[in-house]
Short mmCIF file of C-alpha atoms in Angstrom, two decimals:
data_model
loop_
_atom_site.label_atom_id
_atom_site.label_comp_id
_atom_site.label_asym_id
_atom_site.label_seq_id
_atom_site.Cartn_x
_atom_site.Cartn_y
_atom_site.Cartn_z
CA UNK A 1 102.79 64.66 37.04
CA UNK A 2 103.19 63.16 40.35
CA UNK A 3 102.63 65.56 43.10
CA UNK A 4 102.20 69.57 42.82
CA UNK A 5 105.68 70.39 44.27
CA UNK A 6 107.09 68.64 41.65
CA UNK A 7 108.61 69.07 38.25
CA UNK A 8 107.38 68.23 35.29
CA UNK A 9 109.90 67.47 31.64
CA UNK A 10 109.28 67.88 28.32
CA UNK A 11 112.41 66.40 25.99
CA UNK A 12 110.38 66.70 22.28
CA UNK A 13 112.22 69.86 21.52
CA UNK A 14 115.54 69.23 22.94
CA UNK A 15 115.40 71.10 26.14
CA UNK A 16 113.64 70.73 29.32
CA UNK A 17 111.06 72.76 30.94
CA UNK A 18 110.07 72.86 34.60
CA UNK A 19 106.61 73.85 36.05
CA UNK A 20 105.59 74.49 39.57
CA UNK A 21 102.07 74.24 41.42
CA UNK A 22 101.79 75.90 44.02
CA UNK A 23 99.16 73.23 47.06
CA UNK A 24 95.72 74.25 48.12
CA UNK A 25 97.31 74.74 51.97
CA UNK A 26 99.73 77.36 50.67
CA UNK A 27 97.71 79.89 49.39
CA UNK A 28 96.28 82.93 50.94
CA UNK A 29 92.80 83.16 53.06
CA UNK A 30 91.90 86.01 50.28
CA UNK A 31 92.24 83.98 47.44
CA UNK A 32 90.59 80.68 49.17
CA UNK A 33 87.68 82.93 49.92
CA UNK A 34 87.38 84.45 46.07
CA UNK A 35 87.58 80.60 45.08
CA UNK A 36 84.83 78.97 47.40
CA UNK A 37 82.53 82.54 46.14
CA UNK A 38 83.24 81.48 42.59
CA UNK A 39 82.65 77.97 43.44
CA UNK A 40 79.18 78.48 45.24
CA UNK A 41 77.95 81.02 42.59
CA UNK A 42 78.70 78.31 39.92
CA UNK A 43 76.72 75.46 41.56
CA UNK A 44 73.55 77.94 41.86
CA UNK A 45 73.42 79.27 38.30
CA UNK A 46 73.54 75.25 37.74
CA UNK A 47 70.83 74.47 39.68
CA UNK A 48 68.98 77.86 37.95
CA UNK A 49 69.47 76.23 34.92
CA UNK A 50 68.24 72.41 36.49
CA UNK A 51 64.97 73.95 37.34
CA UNK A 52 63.98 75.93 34.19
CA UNK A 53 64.47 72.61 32.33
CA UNK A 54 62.25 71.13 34.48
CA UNK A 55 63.82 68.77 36.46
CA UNK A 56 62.91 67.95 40.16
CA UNK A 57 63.82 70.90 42.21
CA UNK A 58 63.24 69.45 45.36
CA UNK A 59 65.35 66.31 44.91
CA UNK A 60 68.21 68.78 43.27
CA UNK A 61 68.41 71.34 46.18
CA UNK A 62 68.92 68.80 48.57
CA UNK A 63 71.36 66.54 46.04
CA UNK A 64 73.02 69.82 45.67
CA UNK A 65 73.29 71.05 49.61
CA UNK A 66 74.59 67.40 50.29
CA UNK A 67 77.26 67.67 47.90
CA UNK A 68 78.16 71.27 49.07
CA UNK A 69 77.73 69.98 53.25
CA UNK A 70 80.59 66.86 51.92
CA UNK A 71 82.85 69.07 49.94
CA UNK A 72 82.74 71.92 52.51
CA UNK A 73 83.75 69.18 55.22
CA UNK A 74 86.50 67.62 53.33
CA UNK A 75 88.30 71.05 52.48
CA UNK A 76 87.88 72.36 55.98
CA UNK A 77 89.40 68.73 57.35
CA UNK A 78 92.23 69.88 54.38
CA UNK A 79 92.20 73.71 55.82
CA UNK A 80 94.27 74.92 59.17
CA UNK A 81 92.42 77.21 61.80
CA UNK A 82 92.37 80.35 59.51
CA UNK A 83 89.79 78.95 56.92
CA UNK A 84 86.64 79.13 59.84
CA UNK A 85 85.95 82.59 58.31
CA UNK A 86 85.53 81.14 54.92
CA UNK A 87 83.13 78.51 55.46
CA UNK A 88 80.88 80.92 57.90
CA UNK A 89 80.70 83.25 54.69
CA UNK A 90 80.27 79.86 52.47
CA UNK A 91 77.33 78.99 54.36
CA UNK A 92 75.41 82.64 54.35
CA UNK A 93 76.27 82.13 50.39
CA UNK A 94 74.14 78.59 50.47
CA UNK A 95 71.50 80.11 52.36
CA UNK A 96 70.98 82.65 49.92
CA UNK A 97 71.39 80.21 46.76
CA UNK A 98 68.64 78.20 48.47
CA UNK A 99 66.90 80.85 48.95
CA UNK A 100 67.15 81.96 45.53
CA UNK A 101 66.08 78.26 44.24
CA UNK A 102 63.06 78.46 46.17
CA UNK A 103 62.25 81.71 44.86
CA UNK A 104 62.32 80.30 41.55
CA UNK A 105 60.54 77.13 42.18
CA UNK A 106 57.83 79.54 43.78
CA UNK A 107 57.27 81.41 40.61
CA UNK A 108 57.22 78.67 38.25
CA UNK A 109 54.34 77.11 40.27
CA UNK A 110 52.55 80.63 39.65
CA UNK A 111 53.01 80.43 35.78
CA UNK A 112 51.20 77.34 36.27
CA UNK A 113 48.06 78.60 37.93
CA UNK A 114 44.82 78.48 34.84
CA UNK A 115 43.62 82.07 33.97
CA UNK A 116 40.42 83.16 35.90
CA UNK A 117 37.96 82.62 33.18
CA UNK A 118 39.19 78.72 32.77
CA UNK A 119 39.03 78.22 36.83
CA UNK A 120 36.16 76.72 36.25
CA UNK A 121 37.34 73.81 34.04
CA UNK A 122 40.13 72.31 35.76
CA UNK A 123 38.77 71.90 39.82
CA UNK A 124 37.87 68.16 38.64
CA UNK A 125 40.06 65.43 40.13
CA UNK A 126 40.78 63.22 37.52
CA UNK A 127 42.33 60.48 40.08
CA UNK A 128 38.57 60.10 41.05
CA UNK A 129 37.06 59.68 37.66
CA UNK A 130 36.10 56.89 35.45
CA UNK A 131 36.63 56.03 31.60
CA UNK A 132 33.61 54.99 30.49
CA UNK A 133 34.76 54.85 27.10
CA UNK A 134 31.90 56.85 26.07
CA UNK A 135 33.45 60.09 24.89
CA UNK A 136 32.51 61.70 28.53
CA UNK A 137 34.16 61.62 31.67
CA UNK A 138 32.25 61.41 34.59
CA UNK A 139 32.96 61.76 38.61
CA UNK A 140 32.62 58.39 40.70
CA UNK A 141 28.94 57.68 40.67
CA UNK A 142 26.90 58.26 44.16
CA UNK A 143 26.13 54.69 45.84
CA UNK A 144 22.30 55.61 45.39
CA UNK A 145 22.04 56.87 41.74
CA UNK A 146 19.79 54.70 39.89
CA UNK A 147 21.52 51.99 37.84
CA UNK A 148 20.43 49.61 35.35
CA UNK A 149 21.31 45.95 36.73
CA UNK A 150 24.13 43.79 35.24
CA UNK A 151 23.13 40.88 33.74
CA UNK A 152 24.95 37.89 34.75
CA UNK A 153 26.06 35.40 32.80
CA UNK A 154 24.36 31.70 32.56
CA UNK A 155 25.55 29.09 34.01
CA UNK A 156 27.16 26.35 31.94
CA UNK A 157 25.55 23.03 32.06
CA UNK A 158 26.97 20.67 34.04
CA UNK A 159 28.08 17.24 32.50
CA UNK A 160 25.69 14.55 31.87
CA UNK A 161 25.91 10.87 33.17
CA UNK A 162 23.65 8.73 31.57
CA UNK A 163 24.08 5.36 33.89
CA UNK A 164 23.71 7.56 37.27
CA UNK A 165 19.84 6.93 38.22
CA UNK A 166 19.30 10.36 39.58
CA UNK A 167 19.96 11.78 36.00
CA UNK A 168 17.22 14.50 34.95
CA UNK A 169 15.54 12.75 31.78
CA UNK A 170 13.20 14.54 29.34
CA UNK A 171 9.74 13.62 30.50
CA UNK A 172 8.03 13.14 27.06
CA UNK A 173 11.19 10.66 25.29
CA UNK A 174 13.25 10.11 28.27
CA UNK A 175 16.46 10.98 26.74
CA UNK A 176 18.86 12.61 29.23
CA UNK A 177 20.05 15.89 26.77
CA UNK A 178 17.41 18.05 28.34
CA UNK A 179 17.32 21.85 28.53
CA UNK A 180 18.87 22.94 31.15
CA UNK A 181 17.41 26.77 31.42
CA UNK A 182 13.70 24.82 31.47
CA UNK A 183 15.07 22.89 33.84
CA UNK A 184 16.91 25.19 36.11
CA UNK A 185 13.72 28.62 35.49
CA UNK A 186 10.40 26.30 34.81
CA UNK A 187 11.63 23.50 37.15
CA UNK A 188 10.56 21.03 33.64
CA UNK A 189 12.72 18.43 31.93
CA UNK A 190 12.23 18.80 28.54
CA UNK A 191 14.37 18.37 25.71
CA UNK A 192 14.70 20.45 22.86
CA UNK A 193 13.12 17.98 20.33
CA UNK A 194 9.90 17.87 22.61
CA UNK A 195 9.60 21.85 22.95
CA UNK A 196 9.65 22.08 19.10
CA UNK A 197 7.60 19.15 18.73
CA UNK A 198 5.01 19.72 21.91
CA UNK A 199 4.54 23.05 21.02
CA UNK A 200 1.14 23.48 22.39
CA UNK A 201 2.14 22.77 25.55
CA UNK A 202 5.95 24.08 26.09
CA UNK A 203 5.64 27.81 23.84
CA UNK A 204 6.25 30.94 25.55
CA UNK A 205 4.25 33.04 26.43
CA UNK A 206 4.73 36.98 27.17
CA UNK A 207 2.93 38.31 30.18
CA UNK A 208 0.48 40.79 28.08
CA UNK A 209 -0.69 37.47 26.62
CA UNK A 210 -1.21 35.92 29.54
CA UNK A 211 -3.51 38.20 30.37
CA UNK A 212 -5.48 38.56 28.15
CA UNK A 213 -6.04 34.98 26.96
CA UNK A 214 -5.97 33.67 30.80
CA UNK A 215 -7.88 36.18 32.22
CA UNK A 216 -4.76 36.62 35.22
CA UNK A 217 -3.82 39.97 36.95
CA UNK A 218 -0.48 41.06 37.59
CA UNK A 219 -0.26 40.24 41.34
CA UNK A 220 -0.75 36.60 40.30
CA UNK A 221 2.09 36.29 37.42
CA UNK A 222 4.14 37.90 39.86
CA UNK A 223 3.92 34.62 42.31
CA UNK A 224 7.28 32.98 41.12
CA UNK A 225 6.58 29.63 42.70
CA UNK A 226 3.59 28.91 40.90
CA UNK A 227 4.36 31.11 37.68
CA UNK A 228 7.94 31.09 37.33
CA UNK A 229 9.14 33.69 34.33
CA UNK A 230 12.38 33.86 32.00
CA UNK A 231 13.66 37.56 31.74
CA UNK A 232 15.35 38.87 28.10
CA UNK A 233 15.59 41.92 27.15
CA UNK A 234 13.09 44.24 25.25
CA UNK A 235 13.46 43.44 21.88
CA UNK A 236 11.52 46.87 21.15
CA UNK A 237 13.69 48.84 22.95
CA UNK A 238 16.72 48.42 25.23
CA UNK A 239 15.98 50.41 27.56
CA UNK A 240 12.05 49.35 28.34
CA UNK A 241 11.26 46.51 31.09
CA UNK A 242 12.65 43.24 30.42
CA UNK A 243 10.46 40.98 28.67
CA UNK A 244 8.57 38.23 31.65
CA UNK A 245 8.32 34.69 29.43
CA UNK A 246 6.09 32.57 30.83
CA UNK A 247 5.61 28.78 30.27
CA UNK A 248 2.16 27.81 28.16
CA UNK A 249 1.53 24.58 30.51
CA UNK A 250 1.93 26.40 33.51
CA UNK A 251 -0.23 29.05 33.02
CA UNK A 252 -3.01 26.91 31.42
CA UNK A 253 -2.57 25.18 34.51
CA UNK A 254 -2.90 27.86 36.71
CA UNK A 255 -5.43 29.94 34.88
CA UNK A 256 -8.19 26.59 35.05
CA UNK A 257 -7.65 26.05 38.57
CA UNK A 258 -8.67 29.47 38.75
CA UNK A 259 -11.72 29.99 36.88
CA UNK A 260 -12.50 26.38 36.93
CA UNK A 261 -12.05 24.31 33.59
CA UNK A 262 -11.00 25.24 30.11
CA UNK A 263 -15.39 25.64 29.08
CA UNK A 264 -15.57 28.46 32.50
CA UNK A 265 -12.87 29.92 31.17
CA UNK A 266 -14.12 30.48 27.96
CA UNK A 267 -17.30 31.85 28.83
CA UNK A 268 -15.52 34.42 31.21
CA UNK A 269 -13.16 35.27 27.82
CA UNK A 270 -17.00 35.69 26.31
CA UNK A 271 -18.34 37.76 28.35
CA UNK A 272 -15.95 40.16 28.80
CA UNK A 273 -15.55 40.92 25.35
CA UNK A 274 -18.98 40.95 24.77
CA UNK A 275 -19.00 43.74 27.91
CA UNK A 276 -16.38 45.09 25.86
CA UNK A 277 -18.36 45.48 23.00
CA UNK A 278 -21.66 46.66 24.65
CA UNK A 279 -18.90 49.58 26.34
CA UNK A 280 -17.50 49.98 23.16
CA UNK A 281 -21.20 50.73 21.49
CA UNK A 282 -22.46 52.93 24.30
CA UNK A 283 -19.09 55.55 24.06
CA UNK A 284 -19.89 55.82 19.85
CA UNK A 285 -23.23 56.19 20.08
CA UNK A 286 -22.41 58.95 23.49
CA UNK A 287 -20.09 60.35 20.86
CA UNK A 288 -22.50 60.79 17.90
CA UNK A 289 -25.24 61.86 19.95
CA UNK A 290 -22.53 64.79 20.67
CA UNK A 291 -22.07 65.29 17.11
CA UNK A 292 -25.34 65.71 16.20
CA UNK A 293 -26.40 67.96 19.00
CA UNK A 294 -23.46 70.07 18.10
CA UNK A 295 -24.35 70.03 14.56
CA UNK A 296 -27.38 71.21 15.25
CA UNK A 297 -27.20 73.65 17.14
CA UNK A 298 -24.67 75.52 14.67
CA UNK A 299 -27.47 74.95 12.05
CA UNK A 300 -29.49 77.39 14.60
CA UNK A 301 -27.10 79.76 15.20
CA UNK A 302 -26.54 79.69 11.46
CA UNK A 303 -30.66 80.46 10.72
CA UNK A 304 -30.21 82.55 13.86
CA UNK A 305 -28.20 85.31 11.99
CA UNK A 306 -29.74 84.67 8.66
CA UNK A 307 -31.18 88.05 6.50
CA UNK A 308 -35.08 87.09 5.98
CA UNK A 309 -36.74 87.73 3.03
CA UNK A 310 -40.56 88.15 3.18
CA UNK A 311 -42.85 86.85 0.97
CA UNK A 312 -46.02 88.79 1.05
CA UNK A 313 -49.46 87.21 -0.65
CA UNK A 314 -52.41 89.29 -2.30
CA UNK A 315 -53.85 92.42 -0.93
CA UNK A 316 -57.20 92.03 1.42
CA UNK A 317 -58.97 95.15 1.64
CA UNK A 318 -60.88 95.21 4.98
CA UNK A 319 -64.65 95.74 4.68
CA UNK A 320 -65.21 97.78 8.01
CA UNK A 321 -62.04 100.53 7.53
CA UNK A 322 -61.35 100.22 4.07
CA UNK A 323 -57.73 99.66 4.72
CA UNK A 324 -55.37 97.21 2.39
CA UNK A 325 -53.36 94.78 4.21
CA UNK A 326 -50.61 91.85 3.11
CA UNK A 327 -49.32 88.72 5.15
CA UNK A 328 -45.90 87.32 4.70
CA UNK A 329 -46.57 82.99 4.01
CA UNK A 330 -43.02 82.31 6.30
CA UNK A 331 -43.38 84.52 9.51
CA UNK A 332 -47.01 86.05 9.15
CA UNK A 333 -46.09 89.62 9.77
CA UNK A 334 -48.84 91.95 7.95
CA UNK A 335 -48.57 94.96 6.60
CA UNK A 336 -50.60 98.09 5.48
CA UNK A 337 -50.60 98.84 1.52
CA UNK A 338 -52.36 101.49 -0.67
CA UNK A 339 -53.96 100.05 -3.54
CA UNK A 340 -54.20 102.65 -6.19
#
């Protein structure tokens, strides 16, 4: 087929057959108006269809009122004069599939809305919440909310040059592979042979012993430049304080200059416990002075209640009336008798 107006053959069977079609410009206004009507009903039962499948409605309706705005141009370019009635009545048409579409797209989003009694379960915004990979999600935590710190990591040790003079050496053996963390916290070149080896004088100590044995208060293991601490965590529990570390030397050191010499110290460490003691003594013996005063008084109220049982002695007949009495031996109550 080359063009509309003309003929097409067929010479399989012997004989030729001839076919006309008729052009676009040649038909009748009715009939171009029954085909654009067809034509726009089509394209909005499509994009009924587009939208129940869920595709994107709004990017469709305007795909789709493009393509309609181009096709309607070229065919009215193709049209004479007498086809300005059809495309008024093609665009009403649009209008109303559009308006259609967006009835549609309306009612979807109300199948969407949550019943009433599950409201209450979907006003989070997930875009604002966090995965702590916990099994819970939470909303972004408030700036203020009390958090436990992150502990940061320690530094590596830096490289060791054992010709440069200004090298930190161990100051027990001299070797330069000291322990950096002494070094960098306790502000003391050691090395790790010497700790293990010097015991006596580079152990840890916690801060509840370092009270006790040194006689120092709280305010004063707090002072970081003269008591300098290592923080770890709790090995009790996890969540409790970190555990303060002190450095034996240091607070030997400390605690003498304090109280004087290791023999002051030791007779402050003597008399407080023997305070102790004499505090100790005085709340047991407050305690079973209680007791017995309690005990004893319950014996009381015990006798208190008690049924008495009288014991009466021998008859003594009195000279002057002539009248028998007896006398009970426990409470000395008397009584008249007739002796027969």
């Amino acid at each position: 087929m080359t063009d509309q107006n003309q003929t097409t053959s067929n010479t399989e069977g012997g004989f030729c057959s001839e076919v006309k079609f008729p052009s676009y410009s040649t038909l009748s206004p009715e009939v171009k108006k029954r085909i654009e009507e067809n034509r726009l009903k089509a394209k909005a039962i499509q994009l009924e269809r587009r939208l129940q499948n869920g595709s994107n409605r709004t990017s469709q309706v305007s795909t789709s009122t493009e393509q309609q705005n181009t096709n309607s141009s070229t065919e009215q370019q193709n049209t004479n004069s007498s086809t300005e009635q059809q495309n008024t009545n093609s665009s009403t048409e649009q209008q109303n599939a559009s308006s259609l579409t967006n009835t549609n797209a309306n009612n979807q989003e109300e199948k969407l809305r949550p019943m009433k009694k599950f409201q209450n379960y979907v006003d989070y915004d997930l875009s604002k919440m966090i995965n702590t990979r916990g099994g819970f999600l939470f909303e972004t935590p408030d700036e203020n909310s009390k958090k436990r710190k992150i502990r940061e990591l320690e530094p590596e040790d830096p490289p060791i040059d054992p010709y440069h003079p200004d090298t930190p050496r161990c100051k027990e053996c001299k070797t330069v592979e000291i322990d950096y963390q002494f070094h960098r916290i306790f502000r003391v070149n050691i090395c790790r042979s010497c700790i293990d080896k010097f015991s006596e004088k580079y152990s840890l100590l916690t801060k509840t012993e370092a009270k006790e044995d040194y006689l120092l208060t709280d305010a004063e293991l707090k002072d970081e430049e003269r008591l300098p601490h290592l923080s770890k965590p709790n090995p009790h529990k996890s969540t409790w304080n970190d555990m303060m570390l002190y450095l034996r030397e240091q607070v030997e050191e400390f605690s003498f200059e304090k109280w004087g010499g290791a023999e002051a110290l030791d007779k402050e460490f003597e008399r407080r416990q023997d305070e102790k003691k004499k505090r100790k003594d005085k709340k047991f013996k407050s305690k079973l002075a209680d007791l017995r005063k309690r005990t004893r008084t319950d014996e009381l109220e015990k006798n208190r209640y008690k049924e008495h049982k009288h014991e009466f002695g021998m008859a003594v007949e009195d000279p002057e009336t002539g009248i028998s009495t007896q006398t009970c031996s426990s409470c000395g109550i008397s009584v008249e008798v007739v002796l027969f």
